[in-house]
Amino acid sequence: MMTENIKVGVSSCLLGNTVRYDGGHKRDRYITDTLSQYFQFVPVCPEVDSGMTVPREAMRLVGEIESPRLLTIRSGIDHTERMEDFCRRKIEELKKEDLCGFIFKSDSPSSGLYRVKVYTPSGMNSVRKGKGLFARAVAETFPLLPLEEEGRLHDAVLRENFIERVFSYRRWKDFLLEGPDYKKLIRFHTRQKLLLLAHSPRHYALLGKLVAGGKGLPPGELLSRYEEGFLEGLKSFATVKKNANVLHHLMGYFKTHLTRDEKAELLEVIKGYSGSLAPLTVPLTLVNHYVRKYDVAYLKGQVYLHPHPAELMLRNHV
Ligand code: SF4
């Protein structure tokens, strides 16, 4: 897969741009130094891009959790309508960007995705249950787009899941660009099977049924139902238990080729992974070795074995 066409939206201050209310930035090295090698970032600062100055008075959300106002803290100026106008315009632009994901700055009343503080009108109390106004607009408009906050990307499990979904979304978009038909969908699905099984056995089964009976459906409906199921399924985390299940499952494709020692060695490393003694990359390195050695065509085509560049080291955690 070409990676230069993987476009990901990002809160501008995370790239080191000095757009914060205090004239500073919140550069995130993982984003600027690592992910930038694979993703083309589309920066958005909803506050500056909607015409606010740098520096500016700090703001916060006030009122209803689902529909708060965006007010400056000291003088109480209401920027809600300005921000909502901006969101409407920006969302139309983003629809043309072909984004595969979005990384938001946490805690911001404009950009925070999870647990943003919403204050009572007196300003005395707050609950961490809100969403920044721009983040909410993106989440509501693009319900299948992988979304995350920068802080959560420092958790190995959340990071792996988010990046895997971004690459998967690009694969799906590339498939759509090829001019999909029923046969091509079967081929696409076949290659995703083990990846889906690792994330959600339920979606693996549902999509298997959908594709098997898909010839009777209008093509547009089949594709949109597949897209929804595929991207929803990948939201579930690929846990140790589910990955171990996939490893045992894929052993079935070459166990008749393996010598007794090879089989014992593979079972041993899977056991080590299941017991959290080794990262997923350990059994997968051995699996990939046997897939090459015994030339197992079905497994060679499985995205699960190479869902993202190995250099990102997303499967190296225990
Ligand atoms: S958090 Fe959002 S609104 Fe605030 S400076 Fe960063 S990009 Fe701009």
XYZ file of C-alpha atoms and ligand atoms in Angstrom:
326
model
C 0.000 0.000 0.000
C 1.211 3.524 -0.792
C 1.304 5.495 2.442
C 1.643 9.016 1.062
C -2.064 9.121 0.290
C -3.119 8.316 3.870
C -4.538 11.647 4.952
C -5.214 12.164 8.659
C -6.713 15.296 10.207
C -4.879 16.626 13.252
C -5.321 19.446 15.751
C -2.832 22.011 14.483
C -1.120 22.697 17.850
C -0.065 19.014 18.017
C 2.174 19.628 14.996
C 4.011 22.370 16.883
C 2.113 25.283 15.336
C 1.874 28.195 17.788
C -1.899 28.551 17.666
C -2.817 28.021 21.344
C -4.635 30.714 23.316
C -1.367 31.524 25.152
C 0.725 31.673 21.965
C 2.233 28.250 22.588
C 1.860 24.825 20.994
C 1.459 21.230 22.146
C 3.810 19.465 19.783
C 3.527 15.709 20.089
C 6.752 13.971 19.030
C 5.085 10.665 18.207
C 2.861 12.499 15.713
C 5.515 14.798 14.235
C 8.466 12.398 14.214
C 6.935 8.949 13.709
C 3.420 9.093 12.268
C 4.389 11.882 9.861
C 6.506 9.312 7.990
C 3.353 7.397 7.079
C 0.507 9.908 7.151
C -0.101 13.160 5.368
C -1.504 15.466 8.034
C -4.328 17.922 7.438
C -4.003 20.459 10.291
C -7.049 22.213 11.730
C -7.160 24.792 14.519
C -10.858 25.557 14.892
C -10.234 28.630 17.032
C -7.622 30.350 14.843
C -9.202 29.121 11.586
C -12.521 30.642 12.700
C -10.822 34.035 13.010
C -9.703 34.204 16.645
C -6.393 35.821 17.493
C -3.203 34.450 19.041
C -3.002 35.053 21.940
C -6.658 35.106 22.975
C -8.719 34.705 26.093
C -9.034 31.075 27.192
C -12.431 29.428 26.727
C -14.502 26.663 28.261
C -17.750 24.791 27.667
C -20.718 25.878 29.780
C -24.247 24.489 30.124
C -25.771 21.289 28.718
C -23.404 18.379 28.193
C -24.804 17.579 24.724
C -25.152 21.204 23.564
C -22.883 23.455 25.620
C -21.947 27.055 24.841
C -18.342 28.056 24.142
C -17.574 31.007 26.427
C -14.413 32.927 27.273
C -13.529 32.314 30.910
C -12.899 35.840 32.202
C -15.255 38.041 30.194
C -17.918 35.477 29.252
C -17.935 36.280 25.497
C -20.010 33.665 23.673
C -18.170 32.198 20.658
C -20.633 29.351 20.057
C -22.149 30.688 16.846
C -18.788 31.650 15.370
C -17.537 28.132 16.072
C -20.681 26.455 14.715
C -20.429 28.498 11.476
C -16.803 27.479 11.155
C -17.645 23.810 11.757
C -20.253 23.826 8.997
C -17.776 25.309 6.492
C -14.840 23.174 7.556
C -16.805 19.942 7.501
C -17.704 20.583 3.840
C -14.004 21.073 3.072
C -13.019 17.937 4.995
C -15.523 15.849 3.015
C -13.293 16.481 -0.018
C -10.063 15.575 1.819
C -10.645 11.811 1.787
C -9.471 11.510 5.408
C -8.624 8.108 6.906
C -8.517 9.301 10.523
C -8.346 12.297 12.863
C -6.163 12.971 15.924
C -7.571 15.557 18.335
C -6.001 17.576 21.136
C -7.428 16.374 24.457
C -9.253 18.617 26.950
C -9.859 21.482 24.511
C -13.390 22.994 24.422
C -13.049 23.088 20.624
C -10.921 20.041 19.798
C -11.194 17.589 22.726
C -12.895 14.312 21.814
C -13.436 12.659 25.191
C -14.187 13.807 28.723
C -13.903 17.559 28.110
C -14.992 19.625 31.117
C -18.454 21.197 30.887
C -19.090 23.855 33.544
C -22.296 24.872 35.233
C -23.368 28.473 34.407
C -21.954 29.661 37.754
C -18.571 28.255 36.731
C -18.211 26.661 40.165
C -18.634 23.033 39.119
C -17.804 20.920 36.086
C -18.260 17.404 34.788
C -15.839 15.640 32.468
C -18.441 14.437 30.002
C -18.242 16.864 27.080
C -16.816 16.998 23.581
C -15.184 20.004 21.953
C -17.538 21.663 19.454
C -15.396 20.906 16.417
C -14.587 17.349 17.546
C -18.316 16.729 18.015
C -19.080 18.003 14.500
C -16.419 15.701 12.996
C -17.602 12.688 15.022
C -21.234 13.245 14.026
C -20.505 13.826 10.331
C -18.021 10.957 9.875
C -19.272 8.186 12.191
C -16.964 5.546 10.677
C -13.803 7.666 10.596
C -11.147 6.440 13.095
C -10.815 9.173 15.749
C -8.391 9.466 18.644
C -6.774 11.922 21.037
C -3.004 12.442 21.196
C -2.695 11.447 24.871
C -4.433 8.118 24.310
C -1.999 7.315 21.486
C 0.647 6.811 24.174
C -1.267 3.724 25.332
C 0.079 0.803 23.273
C -3.301 -0.931 22.856
C -5.205 2.217 21.841
C -2.402 3.240 19.503
C -2.299 -0.120 17.750
C -6.065 -0.135 17.324
C -6.277 3.403 15.956
C -3.426 3.013 13.472
C -4.634 -0.394 12.312
C -8.043 1.153 11.600
C -6.490 4.063 9.687
C -4.558 1.675 7.413
C -7.633 -0.524 7.028
C -9.793 2.430 6.072
C -7.234 3.361 3.371
C -7.324 -0.227 2.061
C -11.108 -0.061 1.869
C -11.018 3.314 0.077
C -8.426 1.955 -2.387
C -10.692 -1.025 -3.011
C -13.602 1.335 -3.782
C -11.404 3.318 -6.181
C -10.686 0.169 -8.202
C -14.317 -0.050 -9.303
C -15.607 -2.772 -7.009
C -17.780 -5.676 -8.087
C -19.019 -8.787 -6.315
C -15.984 -10.915 -7.178
C -13.598 -8.208 -6.043
C -15.505 -7.855 -2.762
C -15.104 -11.588 -2.150
C -11.367 -11.212 -2.750
C -11.150 -8.169 -0.473
C -13.077 -9.936 2.288
C -10.994 -13.092 1.993
C -7.827 -11.084 2.640
C -9.336 -9.362 5.718
C -10.741 -12.493 7.361
C -8.077 -13.125 10.005
C -7.799 -9.432 10.830
C -11.544 -9.284 11.409
C -11.454 -12.462 13.468
C -8.755 -10.918 15.681
C -10.905 -7.850 16.324
C -14.446 -9.154 16.394
C -15.508 -12.774 15.806
C -19.097 -11.462 15.619
C -18.344 -9.115 12.705
C -16.214 -11.832 11.074
C -19.300 -14.085 11.050
C -21.729 -11.306 10.058
C -19.612 -10.118 7.150
C -18.990 -13.681 6.010
C -22.760 -14.173 5.774
C -23.283 -10.793 4.133
C -20.725 -11.507 1.402
C -21.944 -15.087 0.850
C -25.504 -13.858 0.257
C -24.428 -10.576 -1.326
C -25.240 -11.452 -4.917
C -28.929 -10.961 -4.173
C -28.429 -7.408 -2.870
C -28.196 -4.171 -4.870
C -24.407 -3.487 -5.217
C -24.591 -0.094 -3.461
C -26.379 -1.582 -0.465
C -23.947 -4.503 -0.257
C -20.941 -2.161 -0.261
C -22.335 0.241 2.318
C -23.356 -2.604 4.654
C -19.933 -4.185 4.247
C -18.151 -0.876 4.888
C -20.128 -0.267 8.055
C -19.590 -3.786 9.396
C -15.900 -3.796 8.488
C -15.078 -0.475 10.154
C -17.318 -1.149 13.171
C -15.753 -4.577 13.674
C -12.242 -3.145 13.707
C -13.203 -0.796 16.553
C -13.134 -3.779 18.935
C -9.669 -4.360 20.315
C -7.648 -7.324 19.102
C -7.047 -8.776 22.584
C -4.459 -11.400 23.557
C -7.218 -14.013 23.729
C -8.583 -13.186 20.273
C -5.100 -13.044 18.725
C -4.200 -16.391 20.302
C -7.374 -17.837 18.781
C -6.331 -16.526 15.349
C -2.826 -17.964 15.760
C -4.253 -21.420 16.519
C -6.695 -21.015 13.636
C -4.008 -20.113 11.106
C -1.829 -23.027 12.246
C -4.466 -25.208 10.626
C -3.334 -23.928 7.216
C 0.169 -25.375 7.454
C 0.233 -27.867 10.287
C 0.507 -30.800 7.871
C 3.695 -29.196 6.507
C 5.346 -28.599 9.881
C 7.786 -31.066 11.386
C 7.105 -32.202 14.927
C 9.739 -29.833 16.283
C 8.426 -26.881 14.289
C 4.888 -27.479 15.523
C 6.083 -27.770 19.126
C 8.116 -24.576 18.804
C 5.181 -22.639 17.368
C 2.811 -23.899 20.087
C 5.400 -22.883 22.664
C 5.672 -19.290 21.404
C 1.878 -18.991 21.140
C 1.686 -20.143 24.752
C 4.271 -17.526 25.733
C 2.213 -14.852 23.978
C -1.031 -16.063 25.613
C 0.653 -15.838 29.012
C 1.788 -12.266 28.279
C 5.444 -13.355 28.329
C 6.091 -12.215 24.759
C 4.587 -9.665 22.345
C 2.458 -10.664 19.365
C 5.365 -10.029 17.052
C 7.160 -13.141 18.427
C 4.655 -15.809 17.263
C 3.947 -13.796 14.107
C 7.619 -13.740 13.114
C 7.658 -17.525 13.301
C 4.334 -17.802 11.462
C 5.609 -15.543 8.676
C 8.734 -17.687 8.435
C 6.664 -20.871 7.956
C 4.298 -19.139 5.531
C 7.295 -18.260 3.356
C 9.020 -21.595 3.850
C 5.966 -23.670 2.926
C 4.542 -21.117 0.484
C 1.025 -21.084 1.998
C -0.901 -19.042 -0.582
C -4.017 -18.312 1.535
C -1.979 -16.976 4.448
C 0.370 -14.997 2.200
C -2.637 -12.908 1.214
C -3.859 -12.271 4.774
C -3.660 -8.622 5.802
C -3.487 -9.816 9.430
C 0.134 -10.832 8.905
C 1.164 -7.332 7.706
C -1.581 -4.792 8.567
C 0.825 -1.835 8.931
C 4.557 -1.156 8.508
C 6.642 -3.262 10.922
C 8.766 -0.157 11.659
C 5.849 1.290 13.650
C 6.379 -1.598 16.110
C 2.708 -1.635 17.048
C 2.700 -5.311 17.962
C 5.777 -5.178 20.183
C 3.958 -4.625 23.492
C 2.908 -7.212 26.084
S -6.578 22.497 20.885
Fe -7.598 22.880 18.957
S -8.396 24.950 19.118
Fe -6.855 24.706 20.720
S -4.977 25.428 19.789
Fe -5.045 23.223 19.459
S -5.971 23.023 17.456
Fe -6.392 25.108 18.143
